Amino acid sequence: MAVQRILIVEDTIDIAQALQYHLERRGYETFLATNAAQALALANTHSPDLVVLDLGLPDRDGYSVLEQLRQKDDDTPVLILSARNEEADKVKGFRLGADDYVTKPFGAMELMERVTVLLRRHARRAGDPAAGAASGNDLSDEALRTRFGLTARQVVVARLLAEGLSNAEIARKLVVSEHTARNHTYHVLTKLGTSKRARVGAILRGLA
């Protein structure tokens, strides 16, 4: 399998270097842009598998980078990593096409899991047979209710988690608040016996 490439767009060098360290330890190849112009140039020449995007860039707002990527029909997963924690900022990011939004300060382990999920989801959508490959079919709704005690709504949430959706995306899908989606996710993970969202797909396929 080819090494996956991640473009880091971050002008704070300490944070950029920390991101490079953790991502490269996971086996990813990284490229660093410290402003919007560099980010767009590297995205064009290196075709990254994922973009980690800061919003507070020195030349232009990070939203403009996201907007330009999407205007070019570039469906590369974009994870916004920003100190802006207002709901309006997150909503704007998702409306422009962000796949996930993480606020600073962030936990390295959680961020790496989110990166893994986004890359897996994108590979699955692109038709990569190695992404989320399973030796059997997904467990039926009845099996999930019987084996794990999930309610009908929790079965729906579990399948959305298996697709790699964030709490914000689940909230939009189900037309509920993000707080409600977070509560659903917590109860689903508890019943499935895992604290890691990335393991839900394997559990639903009967592989864990």
JSON list of C-alpha atoms in Angstrom, two decimals:
[
{"chain": "A", "resi": 1, "resn": "MET", "atom": "CA", "xyz": [0.00, 0.00, 0.00]},
{"chain": "A", "resi": 2, "resn": "ALA", "atom": "CA", "xyz": [1.37, 3.43, -0.94]},
{"chain": "A", "resi": 3, "resn": "VAL", "atom": "CA", "xyz": [2.39, 5.78, 1.85]},
{"chain": "A", "resi": 4, "resn": "GLN", "atom": "CA", "xyz": [-0.39, 8.26, 2.50]},
{"chain": "A", "resi": 5, "resn": "ARG", "atom": "CA", "xyz": [0.51, 11.94, 2.18]},
{"chain": "A", "resi": 6, "resn": "ILE", "atom": "CA", "xyz": [-0.74, 14.62, 4.56]},
{"chain": "A", "resi": 7, "resn": "LEU", "atom": "CA", "xyz": [-0.48, 18.35, 3.97]},
{"chain": "A", "resi": 8, "resn": "ILE", "atom": "CA", "xyz": [-0.14, 20.35, 7.18]},
{"chain": "A", "resi": 9, "resn": "VAL", "atom": "CA", "xyz": [-1.18, 23.99, 6.87]},
{"chain": "A", "resi": 10, "resn": "GLU", "atom": "CA", "xyz": [0.00, 25.68, 10.07]},
{"chain": "A", "resi": 11, "resn": "ASP", "atom": "CA", "xyz": [1.99, 28.87, 10.65]},
{"chain": "A", "resi": 12, "resn": "THR", "atom": "CA", "xyz": [2.88, 28.18, 14.30]},
{"chain": "A", "resi": 13, "resn": "ILE", "atom": "CA", "xyz": [6.11, 26.24, 13.93]},
{"chain": "A", "resi": 14, "resn": "ASP", "atom": "CA", "xyz": [5.93, 24.43, 17.29]},
{"chain": "A", "resi": 15, "resn": "ILE", "atom": "CA", "xyz": [2.48, 23.06, 16.45]},
{"chain": "A", "resi": 16, "resn": "ALA", "atom": "CA", "xyz": [3.50, 22.21, 12.89]},
{"chain": "A", "resi": 17, "resn": "GLN", "atom": "CA", "xyz": [6.54, 20.28, 14.08]},
{"chain": "A", "resi": 18, "resn": "ALA", "atom": "CA", "xyz": [4.49, 18.42, 16.69]},
{"chain": "A", "resi": 19, "resn": "LEU", "atom": "CA", "xyz": [1.97, 17.44, 13.99]},
{"chain": "A", "resi": 20, "resn": "GLN", "atom": "CA", "xyz": [4.76, 16.25, 11.70]},
{"chain": "A", "resi": 21, "resn": "TYR", "atom": "CA", "xyz": [6.30, 14.22, 14.51]},
{"chain": "A", "resi": 22, "resn": "HIS", "atom": "CA", "xyz": [3.09, 12.38, 15.42]},
{"chain": "A", "resi": 23, "resn": "LEU", "atom": "CA", "xyz": [1.97, 11.84, 11.83]},
{"chain": "A", "resi": 24, "resn": "GLU", "atom": "CA", "xyz": [5.34, 10.58, 10.63]},
{"chain": "A", "resi": 25, "resn": "ARG", "atom": "CA", "xyz": [5.52, 8.21, 13.61]},
{"chain": "A", "resi": 26, "resn": "ARG", "atom": "CA", "xyz": [2.28, 6.74, 12.26]},
{"chain": "A", "resi": 27, "resn": "GLY", "atom": "CA", "xyz": [3.96, 6.18, 8.90]},
{"chain": "A", "resi": 28, "resn": "TYR", "atom": "CA", "xyz": [2.49, 9.12, 6.97]},
{"chain": "A", "resi": 29, "resn": "GLU", "atom": "CA", "xyz": [4.48, 11.35, 4.65]},
{"chain": "A", "resi": 30, "resn": "THR", "atom": "CA", "xyz": [3.98, 15.03, 5.51]},
{"chain": "A", "resi": 31, "resn": "PHE", "atom": "CA", "xyz": [4.34, 18.34, 3.73]},
{"chain": "A", "resi": 32, "resn": "LEU", "atom": "CA", "xyz": [4.23, 21.70, 5.51]},
{"chain": "A", "resi": 33, "resn": "ALA", "atom": "CA", "xyz": [2.75, 24.99, 4.35]},
{"chain": "A", "resi": 34, "resn": "THR", "atom": "CA", "xyz": [2.89, 28.05, 6.58]},
{"chain": "A", "resi": 35, "resn": "ASN", "atom": "CA", "xyz": [0.51, 30.22, 4.58]},
{"chain": "A", "resi": 36, "resn": "ALA", "atom": "CA", "xyz": [-2.45, 29.94, 2.22]},
{"chain": "A", "resi": 37, "resn": "ALA", "atom": "CA", "xyz": [-0.47, 30.43, -0.99]},
{"chain": "A", "resi": 38, "resn": "GLN", "atom": "CA", "xyz": [1.94, 27.61, -0.13]},
{"chain": "A", "resi": 39, "resn": "ALA", "atom": "CA", "xyz": [-0.98, 25.40, 0.89]},
{"chain": "A", "resi": 40, "resn": "LEU", "atom": "CA", "xyz": [-2.74, 25.74, -2.46]},
{"chain": "A", "resi": 41, "resn": "ALA", "atom": "CA", "xyz": [0.51, 25.24, -4.38]},
{"chain": "A", "resi": 42, "resn": "LEU", "atom": "CA", "xyz": [1.40, 22.08, -2.44]},
{"chain": "A", "resi": 43, "resn": "ALA", "atom": "CA", "xyz": [-2.13, 20.72, -2.73]},
{"chain": "A", "resi": 44, "resn": "ASN", "atom": "CA", "xyz": [-1.85, 21.13, -6.49]},
{"chain": "A", "resi": 45, "resn": "THR", "atom": "CA", "xyz": [1.62, 19.60, -6.91]},
{"chain": "A", "resi": 46, "resn": "HIS", "atom": "CA", "xyz": [1.59, 16.86, -4.25]},
{"chain": "A", "resi": 47, "resn": "SER", "atom": "CA", "xyz": [-2.04, 15.65, -4.31]},
{"chain": "A", "resi": 48, "resn": "PRO", "atom": "CA", "xyz": [-2.23, 14.94, -0.57]},
{"chain": "A", "resi": 49, "resn": "ASP", "atom": "CA", "xyz": [-4.54, 12.28, 0.83]},
{"chain": "A", "resi": 50, "resn": "LEU", "atom": "CA", "xyz": [-5.60, 14.61, 3.64]},
{"chain": "A", "resi": 51, "resn": "VAL", "atom": "CA", "xyz": [-5.18, 18.26, 4.64]},
{"chain": "A", "resi": 52, "resn": "VAL", "atom": "CA", "xyz": [-4.85, 19.45, 8.24]},
{"chain": "A", "resi": 53, "resn": "LEU", "atom": "CA", "xyz": [-5.81, 23.12, 8.00]},
{"chain": "A", "resi": 54, "resn": "ASP", "atom": "CA", "xyz": [-5.31, 25.99, 10.43]},
{"chain": "A", "resi": 55, "resn": "LEU", "atom": "CA", "xyz": [-7.61, 28.98, 9.97]},
{"chain": "A", "resi": 56, "resn": "GLY", "atom": "CA", "xyz": [-5.41, 31.81, 11.26]},
{"chain": "A", "resi": 57, "resn": "LEU", "atom": "CA", "xyz": [-2.91, 32.03, 8.40]},
{"chain": "A", "resi": 58, "resn": "PRO", "atom": "CA", "xyz": [-0.77, 35.15, 7.82]},
{"chain": "A", "resi": 59, "resn": "ASP", "atom": "CA", "xyz": [-1.76, 35.89, 4.22]},
{"chain": "A", "resi": 60, "resn": "ARG", "atom": "CA", "xyz": [-5.37, 34.69, 4.00]},
{"chain": "A", "resi": 61, "resn": "ASP", "atom": "CA", "xyz": [-7.98, 33.04, 6.18]},
{"chain": "A", "resi": 62, "resn": "GLY", "atom": "CA", "xyz": [-7.85, 29.25, 6.13]},
{"chain": "A", "resi": 63, "resn": "TYR", "atom": "CA", "xyz": [-11.48, 29.21, 5.04]},
{"chain": "A", "resi": 64, "resn": "SER", "atom": "CA", "xyz": [-10.37, 30.62, 1.68]},
{"chain": "A", "resi": 65, "resn": "VAL", "atom": "CA", "xyz": [-8.02, 27.65, 1.21]},
{"chain": "A", "resi": 66, "resn": "LEU", "atom": "CA", "xyz": [-10.86, 25.24, 1.90]},
{"chain": "A", "resi": 67, "resn": "GLU", "atom": "CA", "xyz": [-13.18, 27.13, -0.41]},
{"chain": "A", "resi": 68, "resn": "GLN", "atom": "CA", "xyz": [-10.69, 27.10, -3.27]},
{"chain": "A", "resi": 69, "resn": "LEU", "atom": "CA", "xyz": [-10.03, 23.39, -2.87]},
{"chain": "A", "resi": 70, "resn": "ARG", "atom": "CA", "xyz": [-13.74, 22.62, -3.05]},
{"chain": "A", "resi": 71, "resn": "GLN", "atom": "CA", "xyz": [-14.29, 24.98, -5.99]},
{"chain": "A", "resi": 72, "resn": "LYS", "atom": "CA", "xyz": [-11.80, 22.86, -7.94]},
{"chain": "A", "resi": 73, "resn": "ASP", "atom": "CA", "xyz": [-13.88, 19.74, -7.14]},
{"chain": "A", "resi": 74, "resn": "ASP", "atom": "CA", "xyz": [-11.07, 18.57, -4.89]},
{"chain": "A", "resi": 75, "resn": "ASP", "atom": "CA", "xyz": [-12.67, 16.10, -2.47]},
{"chain": "A", "resi": 76, "resn": "THR", "atom": "CA", "xyz": [-9.51, 15.57, -0.41]},
{"chain": "A", "resi": 77, "resn": "PRO", "atom": "CA", "xyz": [-10.52, 15.22, 3.26]},
{"chain": "A", "resi": 78, "resn": "VAL", "atom": "CA", "xyz": [-9.90, 18.43, 5.19]},
{"chain": "A", "resi": 79, "resn": "LEU", "atom": "CA", "xyz": [-9.56, 18.49, 8.97]},
{"chain": "A", "resi": 80, "resn": "ILE", "atom": "CA", "xyz": [-9.68, 22.02, 10.37]},
{"chain": "A", "resi": 81, "resn": "LEU", "atom": "CA", "xyz": [-7.42, 22.48, 13.39]},
{"chain": "A", "resi": 82, "resn": "SER", "atom": "CA", "xyz": [-8.06, 25.87, 14.95]},
{"chain": "A", "resi": 83, "resn": "ALA", "atom": "CA", "xyz": [-8.18, 27.84, 18.19]},
{"chain": "A", "resi": 84, "resn": "ARG", "atom": "CA", "xyz": [-11.55, 29.23, 17.08]},
{"chain": "A", "resi": 85, "resn": "ASN", "atom": "CA", "xyz": [-14.06, 27.34, 19.18]},
{"chain": "A", "resi": 86, "resn": "GLU", "atom": "CA", "xyz": [-17.29, 29.19, 18.48]},
{"chain": "A", "resi": 87, "resn": "GLU", "atom": "CA", "xyz": [-20.12, 27.16, 17.02]},
{"chain": "A", "resi": 88, "resn": "ALA", "atom": "CA", "xyz": [-20.43, 29.65, 14.14]},
{"chain": "A", "resi": 89, "resn": "ASP", "atom": "CA", "xyz": [-16.82, 28.96, 13.11]},
{"chain": "A", "resi": 90, "resn": "LYS", "atom": "CA", "xyz": [-17.42, 25.21, 13.06]},
{"chain": "A", "resi": 91, "resn": "VAL", "atom": "CA", "xyz": [-20.67, 25.57, 11.11]},
{"chain": "A", "resi": 92, "resn": "LYS", "atom": "CA", "xyz": [-18.94, 27.77, 8.54]},
{"chain": "A", "resi": 93, "resn": "GLY", "atom": "CA", "xyz": [-16.16, 25.20, 8.14]},
{"chain": "A", "resi": 94, "resn": "PHE", "atom": "CA", "xyz": [-18.61, 22.35, 7.57]},
{"chain": "A", "resi": 95, "resn": "ARG", "atom": "CA", "xyz": [-20.68, 24.40, 5.15]},
{"chain": "A", "resi": 96, "resn": "LEU", "atom": "CA", "xyz": [-17.57, 25.11, 3.09]},
{"chain": "A", "resi": 97, "resn": "GLY", "atom": "CA", "xyz": [-16.80, 21.41, 2.93]},
{"chain": "A", "resi": 98, "resn": "ALA", "atom": "CA", "xyz": [-14.60, 20.53, 5.93]},
{"chain": "A", "resi": 99, "resn": "ASP", "atom": "CA", "xyz": [-14.77, 16.88, 6.98]},
{"chain": "A", "resi": 100, "resn": "ASP", "atom": "CA", "xyz": [-13.87, 17.43, 10.62]},
{"chain": "A", "resi": 101, "resn": "TYR", "atom": "CA", "xyz": [-13.10, 20.29, 13.02]},
{"chain": "A", "resi": 102, "resn": "VAL", "atom": "CA", "xyz": [-10.78, 20.02, 16.02]},
{"chain": "A", "resi": 103, "resn": "THR", "atom": "CA", "xyz": [-10.12, 22.90, 18.40]},
{"chain": "A", "resi": 104, "resn": "LYS", "atom": "CA", "xyz": [-6.78, 23.81, 19.94]},
{"chain": "A", "resi": 105, "resn": "PRO", "atom": "CA", "xyz": [-5.41, 22.78, 22.33]},
{"chain": "A", "resi": 106, "resn": "PHE", "atom": "CA", "xyz": [-5.85, 19.23, 21.09]},
{"chain": "A", "resi": 107, "resn": "GLY", "atom": "CA", "xyz": [-4.92, 15.74, 22.22]},
{"chain": "A", "resi": 108, "resn": "ALA", "atom": "CA", "xyz": [-2.44, 14.04, 19.89]},
{"chain": "A", "resi": 109, "resn": "MET", "atom": "CA", "xyz": [-4.00, 10.58, 20.26]},
{"chain": "A", "resi": 110, "resn": "GLU", "atom": "CA", "xyz": [-7.50, 11.81, 19.47]},
{"chain": "A", "resi": 111, "resn": "LEU", "atom": "CA", "xyz": [-6.24, 13.77, 16.48]},
{"chain": "A", "resi": 112, "resn": "MET", "atom": "CA", "xyz": [-4.42, 10.73, 15.09]},
{"chain": "A", "resi": 113, "resn": "GLU", "atom": "CA", "xyz": [-7.61, 8.65, 15.41]},
{"chain": "A", "resi": 114, "resn": "ARG", "atom": "CA", "xyz": [-9.58, 11.31, 13.55]},
{"chain": "A", "resi": 115, "resn": "VAL", "atom": "CA", "xyz": [-6.98, 11.33, 10.78]},
{"chain": "A", "resi": 116, "resn": "THR", "atom": "CA", "xyz": [-7.18, 7.54, 10.52]},
{"chain": "A", "resi": 117, "resn": "VAL", "atom": "CA", "xyz": [-10.98, 7.62, 10.29]},
{"chain": "A", "resi": 118, "resn": "LEU", "atom": "CA", "xyz": [-11.02, 10.34, 7.63]},
{"chain": "A", "resi": 119, "resn": "LEU", "atom": "CA", "xyz": [-8.47, 8.54, 5.48]},
{"chain": "A", "resi": 120, "resn": "ARG", "atom": "CA", "xyz": [-10.34, 5.25, 5.78]},
{"chain": "A", "resi": 121, "resn": "ARG", "atom": "CA", "xyz": [-13.67, 6.86, 4.93]},
{"chain": "A", "resi": 122, "resn": "HIS", "atom": "CA", "xyz": [-12.21, 8.62, 1.89]},
{"chain": "A", "resi": 123, "resn": "ALA", "atom": "CA", "xyz": [-10.57, 5.41, 0.64]},
{"chain": "A", "resi": 124, "resn": "ARG", "atom": "CA", "xyz": [-13.87, 3.55, 1.03]},
{"chain": "A", "resi": 125, "resn": "ARG", "atom": "CA", "xyz": [-15.71, 6.20, -0.96]},
{"chain": "A", "resi": 126, "resn": "ALA", "atom": "CA", "xyz": [-13.04, 6.04, -3.64]},
{"chain": "A", "resi": 127, "resn": "GLY", "atom": "CA", "xyz": [-13.60, 2.31, -3.95]},
{"chain": "A", "resi": 128, "resn": "ASP", "atom": "CA", "xyz": [-10.34, 1.08, -2.43]},
{"chain": "A", "resi": 129, "resn": "PRO", "atom": "CA", "xyz": [-11.01, -2.61, -1.65]},
{"chain": "A", "resi": 130, "resn": "ALA", "atom": "CA", "xyz": [-8.39, -2.55, 1.10]},
{"chain": "A", "resi": 131, "resn": "ALA", "atom": "CA", "xyz": [-10.25, 0.14, 3.02]},
{"chain": "A", "resi": 132, "resn": "GLY", "atom": "CA", "xyz": [-12.33, -1.42, 5.74]},
{"chain": "A", "resi": 133, "resn": "ALA", "atom": "CA", "xyz": [-12.07, -4.83, 4.11]},
{"chain": "A", "resi": 134, "resn": "ALA", "atom": "CA", "xyz": [-14.11, -7.44, 5.90]},
{"chain": "A", "resi": 135, "resn": "SER", "atom": "CA", "xyz": [-14.35, -11.21, 5.80]},
{"chain": "A", "resi": 136, "resn": "GLY", "atom": "CA", "xyz": [-18.14, -11.14, 6.22]},
{"chain": "A", "resi": 137, "resn": "ASN", "atom": "CA", "xyz": [-21.22, -8.99, 5.98]},
{"chain": "A", "resi": 138, "resn": "ASP", "atom": "CA", "xyz": [-22.24, -6.36, 8.51]},
{"chain": "A", "resi": 139, "resn": "LEU", "atom": "CA", "xyz": [-24.24, -7.65, 11.45]},
{"chain": "A", "resi": 140, "resn": "SER", "atom": "CA", "xyz": [-27.97, -7.18, 10.96]},
{"chain": "A", "resi": 141, "resn": "ASP", "atom": "CA", "xyz": [-29.93, -4.58, 12.92]},
{"chain": "A", "resi": 142, "resn": "GLU", "atom": "CA", "xyz": [-31.55, -7.40, 14.88]},
{"chain": "A", "resi": 143, "resn": "ALA", "atom": "CA", "xyz": [-28.15, -8.89, 15.73]},
{"chain": "A", "resi": 144, "resn": "LEU", "atom": "CA", "xyz": [-26.93, -5.50, 16.96]},
{"chain": "A", "resi": 145, "resn": "ARG", "atom": "CA", "xyz": [-30.04, -5.09, 19.11]},
{"chain": "A", "resi": 146, "resn": "THR", "atom": "CA", "xyz": [-29.80, -8.60, 20.52]},
{"chain": "A", "resi": 147, "resn": "ARG", "atom": "CA", "xyz": [-26.03, -8.86, 20.98]},
{"chain": "A", "resi": 148, "resn": "PHE", "atom": "CA", "xyz": [-25.29, -5.36, 22.22]},
{"chain": "A", "resi": 149, "resn": "GLY", "atom": "CA", "xyz": [-28.66, -4.08, 23.41]},
{"chain": "A", "resi": 150, "resn": "LEU", "atom": "CA", "xyz": [-28.73, -1.17, 20.99]},
{"chain": "A", "resi": 151, "resn": "THR", "atom": "CA", "xyz": [-31.96, 0.72, 20.44]},
{"chain": "A", "resi": 152, "resn": "ALA", "atom": "CA", "xyz": [-33.17, 1.38, 16.89]},
{"chain": "A", "resi": 153, "resn": "ARG", "atom": "CA", "xyz": [-31.73, 4.90, 17.00]},
{"chain": "A", "resi": 154, "resn": "GLN", "atom": "CA", "xyz": [-28.44, 3.62, 18.39]},
{"chain": "A", "resi": 155, "resn": "VAL", "atom": "CA", "xyz": [-28.18, 1.13, 15.53]},
{"chain": "A", "resi": 156, "resn": "VAL", "atom": "CA", "xyz": [-28.42, 4.05, 13.10]},
{"chain": "A", "resi": 157, "resn": "VAL", "atom": "CA", "xyz": [-25.77, 5.98, 15.04]},
{"chain": "A", "resi": 158, "resn": "ALA", "atom": "CA", "xyz": [-23.49, 2.92, 15.16]},
{"chain": "A", "resi": 159, "resn": "ARG", "atom": "CA", "xyz": [-23.64, 2.57, 11.36]},
{"chain": "A", "resi": 160, "resn": "LEU", "atom": "CA", "xyz": [-22.86, 6.28, 10.94]},
{"chain": "A", "resi": 161, "resn": "LEU", "atom": "CA", "xyz": [-19.89, 5.90, 13.28]},
{"chain": "A", "resi": 162, "resn": "ALA", "atom": "CA", "xyz": [-18.71, 2.93, 11.22]},
{"chain": "A", "resi": 163, "resn": "GLU", "atom": "CA", "xyz": [-18.72, 5.21, 8.17]},
{"chain": "A", "resi": 164, "resn": "GLY", "atom": "CA", "xyz": [-16.39, 7.56, 10.05]},
{"chain": "A", "resi": 165, "resn": "LEU", "atom": "CA", "xyz": [-18.83, 10.42, 10.63]},
{"chain": "A", "resi": 166, "resn": "SER", "atom": "CA", "xyz": [-18.06, 12.97, 13.33]},
{"chain": "A", "resi": 167, "resn": "ASN", "atom": "CA", "xyz": [-20.57, 14.01, 15.98]},
{"chain": "A", "resi": 168, "resn": "ALA", "atom": "CA", "xyz": [-21.32, 17.16, 14.00]},
{"chain": "A", "resi": 169, "resn": "GLU", "atom": "CA", "xyz": [-22.01, 15.13, 10.85]},
{"chain": "A", "resi": 170, "resn": "ILE", "atom": "CA", "xyz": [-24.22, 12.70, 12.76]},
{"chain": "A", "resi": 171, "resn": "ALA", "atom": "CA", "xyz": [-26.14, 15.65, 14.19]},
{"chain": "A", "resi": 172, "resn": "ARG", "atom": "CA", "xyz": [-26.79, 16.98, 10.70]},
{"chain": "A", "resi": 173, "resn": "LYS", "atom": "CA", "xyz": [-27.79, 13.55, 9.39]},
{"chain": "A", "resi": 174, "resn": "LEU", "atom": "CA", "xyz": [-30.26, 12.92, 12.21]},
{"chain": "A", "resi": 175, "resn": "VAL", "atom": "CA", "xyz": [-31.38, 16.56, 12.53]},
{"chain": "A", "resi": 176, "resn": "VAL", "atom": "CA", "xyz": [-30.49, 16.74, 16.21]},
{"chain": "A", "resi": 177, "resn": "SER", "atom": "CA", "xyz": [-28.16, 18.93, 18.23]},
{"chain": "A", "resi": 178, "resn": "GLU", "atom": "CA", "xyz": [-24.47, 18.09, 18.41]},
{"chain": "A", "resi": 179, "resn": "HIS", "atom": "CA", "xyz": [-24.92, 17.58, 22.15]},
{"chain": "A", "resi": 180, "resn": "THR", "atom": "CA", "xyz": [-27.57, 14.93, 21.48]},
{"chain": "A", "resi": 181, "resn": "ALA", "atom": "CA", "xyz": [-25.35, 13.28, 18.86]},
{"chain": "A", "resi": 182, "resn": "ARG", "atom": "CA", "xyz": [-22.48, 13.22, 21.35]},
{"chain": "A", "resi": 183, "resn": "ASN", "atom": "CA", "xyz": [-24.71, 11.51, 23.92]},
{"chain": "A", "resi": 184, "resn": "HIS", "atom": "CA", "xyz": [-25.84, 8.93, 21.36]},
{"chain": "A", "resi": 185, "resn": "THR", "atom": "CA", "xyz": [-22.22, 8.25, 20.45]},
{"chain": "A", "resi": 186, "resn": "TYR", "atom": "CA", "xyz": [-21.23, 7.82, 24.09]},
{"chain": "A", "resi": 187, "resn": "HIS", "atom": "CA", "xyz": [-23.99, 5.28, 24.76]},
{"chain": "A", "resi": 188, "resn": "VAL", "atom": "CA", "xyz": [-23.27, 3.37, 21.54]},
{"chain": "A", "resi": 189, "resn": "LEU", "atom": "CA", "xyz": [-19.56, 3.08, 22.31]},
{"chain": "A", "resi": 190, "resn": "THR", "atom": "CA", "xyz": [-20.34, 2.02, 25.86]},
{"chain": "A", "resi": 191, "resn": "LYS", "atom": "CA", "xyz": [-22.68, -0.74, 24.69]},
{"chain": "A", "resi": 192, "resn": "LEU", "atom": "CA", "xyz": [-20.22, -1.89, 22.02]},
{"chain": "A", "resi": 193, "resn": "GLY", "atom": "CA", "xyz": [-17.54, -2.13, 24.70]},
{"chain": "A", "resi": 194, "resn": "THR", "atom": "CA", "xyz": [-15.03, 0.24, 23.13]},
{"chain": "A", "resi": 195, "resn": "SER", "atom": "CA", "xyz": [-13.80, 3.75, 23.74]},
{"chain": "A", "resi": 196, "resn": "LYS", "atom": "CA", "xyz": [-12.48, 4.12, 20.18]},
{"chain": "A", "resi": 197, "resn": "ARG", "atom": "CA", "xyz": [-14.74, 5.26, 17.37]},
{"chain": "A", "resi": 198, "resn": "ALA", "atom": "CA", "xyz": [-12.31, 3.76, 14.85]},
{"chain": "A", "resi": 199, "resn": "ARG", "atom": "CA", "xyz": [-13.15, 0.22, 16.08]},
{"chain": "A", "resi": 200, "resn": "VAL", "atom": "CA", "xyz": [-16.90, 0.47, 15.47]},
{"chain": "A", "resi": 201, "resn": "GLY", "atom": "CA", "xyz": [-16.66, -0.66, 11.83]},
{"chain": "A", "resi": 202, "resn": "ALA", "atom": "CA", "xyz": [-14.85, -3.85, 12.77]},
{"chain": "A", "resi": 203, "resn": "ILE", "atom": "CA", "xyz": [-17.33, -4.57, 15.57]},
{"chain": "A", "resi": 204, "resn": "LEU", "atom": "CA", "xyz": [-20.28, -4.13, 13.22]},
{"chain": "A", "resi": 205, "resn": "ARG", "atom": "CA", "xyz": [-18.67, -6.53, 10.77]},
{"chain": "A", "resi": 206, "resn": "GLY", "atom": "CA", "xyz": [-18.27, -9.12, 13.52]},
{"chain": "A", "resi": 207, "resn": "LEU", "atom": "CA", "xyz": [-14.47, -8.87, 13.38]},
{"chain": "A", "resi": 208, "resn": "ALA", "atom": "CA", "xyz": [-13.91, -7.57, 16.90]}
]
